[in-house]
Short mmCIF file of C-alpha atoms in Angstrom, two decimals:
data_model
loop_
_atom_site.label_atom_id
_atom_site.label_comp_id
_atom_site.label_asym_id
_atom_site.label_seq_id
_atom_site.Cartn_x
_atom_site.Cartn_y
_atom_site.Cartn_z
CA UNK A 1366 -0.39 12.94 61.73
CA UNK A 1367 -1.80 13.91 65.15
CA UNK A 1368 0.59 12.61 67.09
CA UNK A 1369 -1.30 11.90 70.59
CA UNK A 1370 -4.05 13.59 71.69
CA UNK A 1371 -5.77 14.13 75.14
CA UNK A 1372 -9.79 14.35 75.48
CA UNK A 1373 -11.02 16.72 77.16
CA UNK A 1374 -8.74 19.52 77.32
CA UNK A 1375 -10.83 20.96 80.43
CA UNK A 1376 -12.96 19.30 82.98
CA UNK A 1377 -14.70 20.36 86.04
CA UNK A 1378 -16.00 18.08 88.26
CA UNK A 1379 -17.47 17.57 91.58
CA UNK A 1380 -15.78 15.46 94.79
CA UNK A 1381 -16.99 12.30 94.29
CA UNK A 1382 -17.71 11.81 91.21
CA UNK A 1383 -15.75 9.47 88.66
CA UNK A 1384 -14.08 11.27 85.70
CA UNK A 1385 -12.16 9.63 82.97
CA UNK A 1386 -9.42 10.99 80.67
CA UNK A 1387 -8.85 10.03 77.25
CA UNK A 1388 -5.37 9.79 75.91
CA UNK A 1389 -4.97 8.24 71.76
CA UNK A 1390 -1.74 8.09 70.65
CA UNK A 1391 -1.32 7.29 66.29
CA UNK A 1392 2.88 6.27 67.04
CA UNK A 1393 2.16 2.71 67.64
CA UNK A 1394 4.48 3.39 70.85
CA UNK A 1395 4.58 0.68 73.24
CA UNK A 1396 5.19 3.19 76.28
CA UNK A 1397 2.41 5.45 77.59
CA UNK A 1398 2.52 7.45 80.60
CA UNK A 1399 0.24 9.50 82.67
CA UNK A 1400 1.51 12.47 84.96
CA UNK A 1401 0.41 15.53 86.74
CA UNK A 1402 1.95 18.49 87.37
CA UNK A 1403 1.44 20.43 89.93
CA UNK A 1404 3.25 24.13 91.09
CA UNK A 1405 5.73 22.95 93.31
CA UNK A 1406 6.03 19.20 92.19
CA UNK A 1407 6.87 18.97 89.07
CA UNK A 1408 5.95 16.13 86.64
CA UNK A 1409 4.77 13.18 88.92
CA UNK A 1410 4.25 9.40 87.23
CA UNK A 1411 1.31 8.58 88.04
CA UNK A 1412 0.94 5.04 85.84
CA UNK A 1413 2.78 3.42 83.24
CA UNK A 1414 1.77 1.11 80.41
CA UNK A 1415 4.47 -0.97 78.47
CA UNK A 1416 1.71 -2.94 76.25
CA UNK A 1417 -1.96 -3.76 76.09
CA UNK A 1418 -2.70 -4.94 78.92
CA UNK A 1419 0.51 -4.72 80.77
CA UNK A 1420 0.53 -1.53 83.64
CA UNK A 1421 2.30 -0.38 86.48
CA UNK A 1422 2.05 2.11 89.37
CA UNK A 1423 4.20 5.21 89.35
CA UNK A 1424 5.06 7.25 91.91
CA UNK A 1425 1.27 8.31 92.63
CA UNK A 1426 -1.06 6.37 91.68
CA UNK A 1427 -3.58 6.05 94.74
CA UNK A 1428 -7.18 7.35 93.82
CA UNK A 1429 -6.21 6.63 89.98
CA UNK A 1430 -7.22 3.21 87.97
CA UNK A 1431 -5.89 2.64 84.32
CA UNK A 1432 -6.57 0.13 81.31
CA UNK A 1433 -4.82 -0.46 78.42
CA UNK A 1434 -7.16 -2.77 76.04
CA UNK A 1435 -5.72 -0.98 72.69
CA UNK A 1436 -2.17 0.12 72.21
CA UNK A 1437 -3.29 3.72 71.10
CA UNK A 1438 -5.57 4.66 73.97
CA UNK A 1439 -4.78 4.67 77.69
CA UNK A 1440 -7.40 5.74 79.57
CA UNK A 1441 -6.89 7.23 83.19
CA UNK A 1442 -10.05 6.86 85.67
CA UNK A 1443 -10.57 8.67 88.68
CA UNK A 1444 -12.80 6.66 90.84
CA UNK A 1445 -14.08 9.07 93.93
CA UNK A 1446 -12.47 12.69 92.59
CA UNK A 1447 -11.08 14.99 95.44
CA UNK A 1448 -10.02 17.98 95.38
CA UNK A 1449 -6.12 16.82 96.06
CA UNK A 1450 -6.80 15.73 92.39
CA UNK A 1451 -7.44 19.21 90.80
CA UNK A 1452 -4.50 19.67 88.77
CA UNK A 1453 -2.95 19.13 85.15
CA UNK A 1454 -2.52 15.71 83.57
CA UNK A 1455 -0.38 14.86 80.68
CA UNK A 1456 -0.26 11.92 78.65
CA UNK A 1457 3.31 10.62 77.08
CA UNK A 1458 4.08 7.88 74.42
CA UNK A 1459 7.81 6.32 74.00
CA UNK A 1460 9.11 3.39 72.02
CA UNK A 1461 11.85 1.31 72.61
CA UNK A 1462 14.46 -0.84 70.89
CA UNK A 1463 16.85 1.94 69.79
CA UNK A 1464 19.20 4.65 70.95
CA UNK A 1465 16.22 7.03 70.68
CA UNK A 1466 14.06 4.83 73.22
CA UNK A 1467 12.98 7.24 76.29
CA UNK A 1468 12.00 9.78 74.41
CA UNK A 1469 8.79 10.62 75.31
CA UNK A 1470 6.44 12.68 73.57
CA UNK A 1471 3.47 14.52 75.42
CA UNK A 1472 -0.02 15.40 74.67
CA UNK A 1473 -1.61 18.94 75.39
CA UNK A 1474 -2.51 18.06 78.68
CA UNK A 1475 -5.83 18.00 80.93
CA UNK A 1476 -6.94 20.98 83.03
CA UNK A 1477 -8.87 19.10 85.77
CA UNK A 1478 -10.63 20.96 88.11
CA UNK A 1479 -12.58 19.13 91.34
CA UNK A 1480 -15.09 21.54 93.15
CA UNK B 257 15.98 7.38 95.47
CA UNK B 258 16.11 8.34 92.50
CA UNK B 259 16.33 12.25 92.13
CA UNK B 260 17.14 15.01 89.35
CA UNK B 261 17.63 18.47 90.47
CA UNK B 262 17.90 21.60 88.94
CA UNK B 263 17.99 25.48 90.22
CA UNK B 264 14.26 26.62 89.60
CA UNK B 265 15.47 29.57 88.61
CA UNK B 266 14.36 32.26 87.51
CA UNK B 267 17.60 32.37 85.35
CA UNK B 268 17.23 35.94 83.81
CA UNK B 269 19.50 36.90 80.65
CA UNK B 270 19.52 39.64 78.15
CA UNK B 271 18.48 38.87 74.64
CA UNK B 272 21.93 38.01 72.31
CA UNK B 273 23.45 36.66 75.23
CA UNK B 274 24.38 32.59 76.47
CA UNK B 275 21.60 31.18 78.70
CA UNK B 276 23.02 28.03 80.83
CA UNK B 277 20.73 25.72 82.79
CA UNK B 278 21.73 22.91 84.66
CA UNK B 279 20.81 19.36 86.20
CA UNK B 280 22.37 17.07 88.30
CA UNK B 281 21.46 13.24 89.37
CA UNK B 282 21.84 10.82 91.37
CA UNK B 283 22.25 7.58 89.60
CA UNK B 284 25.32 7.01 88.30
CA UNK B 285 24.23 4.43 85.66
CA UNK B 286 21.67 6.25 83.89
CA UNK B 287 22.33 6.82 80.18
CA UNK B 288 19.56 8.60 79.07
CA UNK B 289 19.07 12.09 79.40
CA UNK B 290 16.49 14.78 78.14
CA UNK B 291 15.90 18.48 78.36
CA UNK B 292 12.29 19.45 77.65
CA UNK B 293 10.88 22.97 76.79
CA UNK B 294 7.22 24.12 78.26
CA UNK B 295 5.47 27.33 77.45
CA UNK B 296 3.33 28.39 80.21
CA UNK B 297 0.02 26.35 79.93
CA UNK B 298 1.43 24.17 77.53
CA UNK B 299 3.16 20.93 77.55
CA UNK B 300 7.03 19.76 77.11
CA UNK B 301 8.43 19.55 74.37
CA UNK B 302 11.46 17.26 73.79
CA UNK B 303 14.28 19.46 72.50
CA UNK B 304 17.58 17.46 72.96
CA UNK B 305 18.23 14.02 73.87
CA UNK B 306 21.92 13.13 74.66
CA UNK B 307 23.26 9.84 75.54
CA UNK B 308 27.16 9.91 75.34
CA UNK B 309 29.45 12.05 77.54
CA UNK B 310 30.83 15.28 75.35
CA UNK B 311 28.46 17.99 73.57
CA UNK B 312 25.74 17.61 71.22
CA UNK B 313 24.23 20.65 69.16
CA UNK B 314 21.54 21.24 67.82
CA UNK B 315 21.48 24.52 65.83
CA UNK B 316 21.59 27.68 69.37
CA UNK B 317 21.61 24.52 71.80
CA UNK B 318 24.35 22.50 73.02
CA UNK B 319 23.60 19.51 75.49
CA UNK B 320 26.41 18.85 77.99
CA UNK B 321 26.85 15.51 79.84
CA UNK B 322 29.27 14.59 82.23
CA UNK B 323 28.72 11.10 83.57
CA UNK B 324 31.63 11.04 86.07
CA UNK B 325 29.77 14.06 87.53
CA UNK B 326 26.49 13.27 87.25
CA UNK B 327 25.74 16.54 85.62
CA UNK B 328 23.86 17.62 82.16
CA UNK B 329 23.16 21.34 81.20
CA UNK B 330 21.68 22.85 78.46
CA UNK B 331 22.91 26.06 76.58
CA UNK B 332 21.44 28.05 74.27
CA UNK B 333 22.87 30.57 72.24
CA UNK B 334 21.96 34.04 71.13
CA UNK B 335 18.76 33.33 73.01
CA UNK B 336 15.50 35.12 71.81
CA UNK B 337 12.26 35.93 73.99
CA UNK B 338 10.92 33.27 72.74
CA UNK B 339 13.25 31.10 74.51
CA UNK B 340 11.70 32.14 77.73
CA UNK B 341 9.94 28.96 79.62
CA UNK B 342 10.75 26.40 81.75
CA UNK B 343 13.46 23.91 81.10
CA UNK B 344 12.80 20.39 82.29
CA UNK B 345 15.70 17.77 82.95
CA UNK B 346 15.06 14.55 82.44
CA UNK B 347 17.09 11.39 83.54
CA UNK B 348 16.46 7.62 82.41
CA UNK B 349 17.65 5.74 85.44
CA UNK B 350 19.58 2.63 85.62
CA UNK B 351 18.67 -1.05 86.91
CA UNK B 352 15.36 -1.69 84.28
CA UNK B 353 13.38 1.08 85.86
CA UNK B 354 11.85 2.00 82.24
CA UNK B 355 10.61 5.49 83.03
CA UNK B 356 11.96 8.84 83.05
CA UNK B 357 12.44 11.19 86.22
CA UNK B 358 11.91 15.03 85.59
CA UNK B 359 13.50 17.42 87.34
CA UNK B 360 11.03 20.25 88.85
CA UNK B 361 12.57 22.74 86.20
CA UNK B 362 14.61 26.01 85.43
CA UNK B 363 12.74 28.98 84.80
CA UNK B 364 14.29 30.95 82.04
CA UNK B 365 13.42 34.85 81.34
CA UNK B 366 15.26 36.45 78.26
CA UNK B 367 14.55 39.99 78.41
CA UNK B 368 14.96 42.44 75.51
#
């Protein structure tokens, strides 16, 4: 059972240049998420997917572009990487339709790096 | 807006003893609410969920939530070195907004 996974776990990149991060998740969740964290912010939404297809912004979502074709992968894009961008990003998965909706359930994380 | 705030800490306590971290919010309506554990360099981890006012344990941790307050803490019992991390709150807010807001976390040190 993996769970959900994030691909790659480290990636340095040049300003610029597009970079996308993988995030497969085996629940069959409806929910996924994509954050960054960042010393002295906290977690920070950055999209939101409630089904194929269907995503929203968060509360920072400028520079970013998702997709959600599959319900197990949600791919985050960064079009023109800056450096602003250099930080961690975490993928999360939730389901809904009982008590226990909300809970959401992170991958490893992303150590992105823009030089 | 919707906030959650918590003391960053860090909250230093001797090994053995009762570590208590705390979180207040600002919606009133919310019914959801998390605490999250993260190891440095690693991600949360959901370790209680609590959705009713009153405690809920959960072997050395006891969720707290007082709605008419606004307030949720987390304590943990006999805590161990191992306990040392940060602490994340999490609220579900009211009003269909179907994500969670984190707090920016407690720092907790358990010395030996």
């Amino acid at each position: 059972d993996a769970g959900i996974t994030q691909s790659p776990r480290y990636k340095i990149t040049e300003t610029g240049r597009q970079v996308t991060l993988m995030c497969h998740q085996t629940w069959s969740h409806s929910y996924m998420f994509w954050y960054r964290q960042d010393l002295g912010h906290g977690l920070r939404l950055i999209y939101y997917s409630a089904a194929a297809d269907i995503t929203d912004k968060g509360e920072v979502p400028d520079g970013y572009v998702v997709s959600r074709s599959k319900t197990e992968n949600f791919p985050l894009t960064l079009e023109s990487a800056t450096r602003s961008q250099t930080s961690v990003y975490f993928c999360a998965s939730s389901e809904v339709g009982r008590q226990g909706a909300w809970e959401q359930y992170f991958g490893p994380g992303t150590r992105l790096t823009v030089t | 807006q919707k906030e959650v705030e918590q003391n960053s800490g860090p909250l230093s306590v001797p090994e053995g003893a009762i570590a208590s971290l705390n979180c207040t919010y600002s919606d009133r309506g919310s019914q959801s609410f998390f605490w999250y554990r993260q190891y440095s360099g690693k991600s949360p981890e959901l370790i209680m969920s609590i959705y009713s006012n009153g405690d809920k344990e959960d072997g050395r941790f006891t969720a707290q939530l007082n709605k008419a307050s606004q307030y949720v803490s987390l304590l943990i019992r006999d805590s161990q070195p191992s306990d040392s991390a940060t602490y994340l709150c999490a609220v579900k807010f009211s009003g269909g907004y179907n994500k969670l807001i984190f707090g920016a976390g407690t720092r907790l040190a358990v010395h030996p």
